């Protein structure tokens, strides 16, 4: 059975979807939910599901990413995960950290990568007049939002869509895509998964 640490910064809806999926014949179980914000709403949701939680507030470290990550790594070592799933974790990790977890760390991003790395993905897709948007699960490397793609899910961009309405539609697909991709990844299956609505 694989152990999965889930890193969050906010409400944790993807974390909940992942944790709920890791039951029965799933090859993995959550061993820790860790946040860079002690006030993140997702911590209470994880605790309510009986998952161990922890927080490393990044703010006292100022710009010292290495010191922040050293504390993050100390917490992770205690939980001894086989896999890290970034789920709305909004801190950029250094190459030293990502190299240490290469091939064992996933992330979900709310666009059809390689389009729209970074922030404000839905507003950028609408501004560009794209016919479709979506989300991507990829392996994490030192290249921000640039690692090998493991899965994608698409949604049509409809007339009148706003970044908020599109974010809601894409989030629904994230909650389908990430659990299924994690299940395959934990079983050693790295074949690409493409979901349609
Ligand atoms: C998701 O849209 C995810 O793709 C992005 O941040 C959002 C986090 O949402 N990186 P939640 O905290 O999982 O609800």
GROMACS .gro file of N, CA and C in nm, residues 4-5 14 70 97 106 113 123 141 149 152 154 162 164 168 174 176 191:
model
   54
    4UNK      N    1   0.041   0.847   0.070
    4UNK     CA    2   0.033   0.972  -0.005
    4UNK      C    3   0.021   1.091   0.089
    5UNK      N    4   0.113   1.188   0.076
    5UNK     CA    5   0.101   1.314   0.147
    5UNK      C    6   0.040   1.415   0.051
   14UNK      N    7  -0.984   1.949  -0.381
   14UNK     CA    8  -0.914   1.840  -0.450
   14UNK      C    9  -0.861   1.739  -0.349
   70UNK      N   10   1.315   2.298   0.426
   70UNK     CA   11   1.381   2.209   0.522
   70UNK      C   12   1.281   2.167   0.630
   97UNK      N   13   1.429   2.077  -0.410
   97UNK     CA   14   1.318   2.001  -0.350
   97UNK      C   15   1.253   1.913  -0.456
  106UNK      N   16   0.310   1.474  -0.782
  106UNK     CA   17   0.212   1.515  -0.884
  106UNK      C   18   0.156   1.653  -0.850
  113UNK      N   19  -0.242   2.234  -2.007
  113UNK     CA   20  -0.099   2.255  -2.030
  113UNK      C   21  -0.056   2.191  -2.162
  123UNK      N   22  -0.924   3.327  -1.699
  123UNK     CA   23  -0.936   3.461  -1.761
  123UNK      C   24  -0.855   3.465  -1.891
  141UNK      N   25   0.836   1.881  -1.190
  141UNK     CA   26   0.980   1.894  -1.211
  141UNK      C   27   1.019   2.037  -1.172
  149UNK      N   28   0.295   1.521  -1.863
  149UNK     CA   29   0.150   1.520  -1.840
  149UNK      C   30   0.102   1.377  -1.822
  152UNK      N   31  -0.555   1.477  -1.858
  152UNK     CA   32  -0.624   1.604  -1.886
  152UNK      C   33  -0.774   1.580  -1.895
  154UNK      N   34  -1.128   1.812  -2.029
  154UNK     CA   35  -1.166   1.932  -2.105
  154UNK      C   36  -1.310   1.972  -2.078
  162UNK      N   37  -1.762   3.336  -1.747
  162UNK     CA   38  -1.670   3.427  -1.679
  162UNK      C   39  -1.559   3.341  -1.619
  164UNK      N   40  -1.498   3.298  -1.323
  164UNK     CA   41  -1.558   3.230  -1.207
  164UNK      C   42  -1.643   3.110  -1.250
  168UNK      N   43  -1.554   2.700  -1.189
  168UNK     CA   44  -1.645   2.603  -1.127
  168UNK      C   45  -1.658   2.476  -1.211
  174UNK      N   46  -1.163   1.854  -1.224
  174UNK     CA   47  -1.043   1.826  -1.143
  174UNK      C   48  -1.073   1.713  -1.044
  176UNK      N   49  -1.268   1.471  -1.077
  176UNK     CA   50  -1.275   1.341  -1.146
  176UNK      C   51  -1.134   1.297  -1.187
  191UNK      N   52   0.049   0.575  -1.808
  191UNK     CA   53  -0.014   0.605  -1.938
  191UNK      C   54  -0.103   0.729  -1.924
   0.00000   0.00000   0.00000
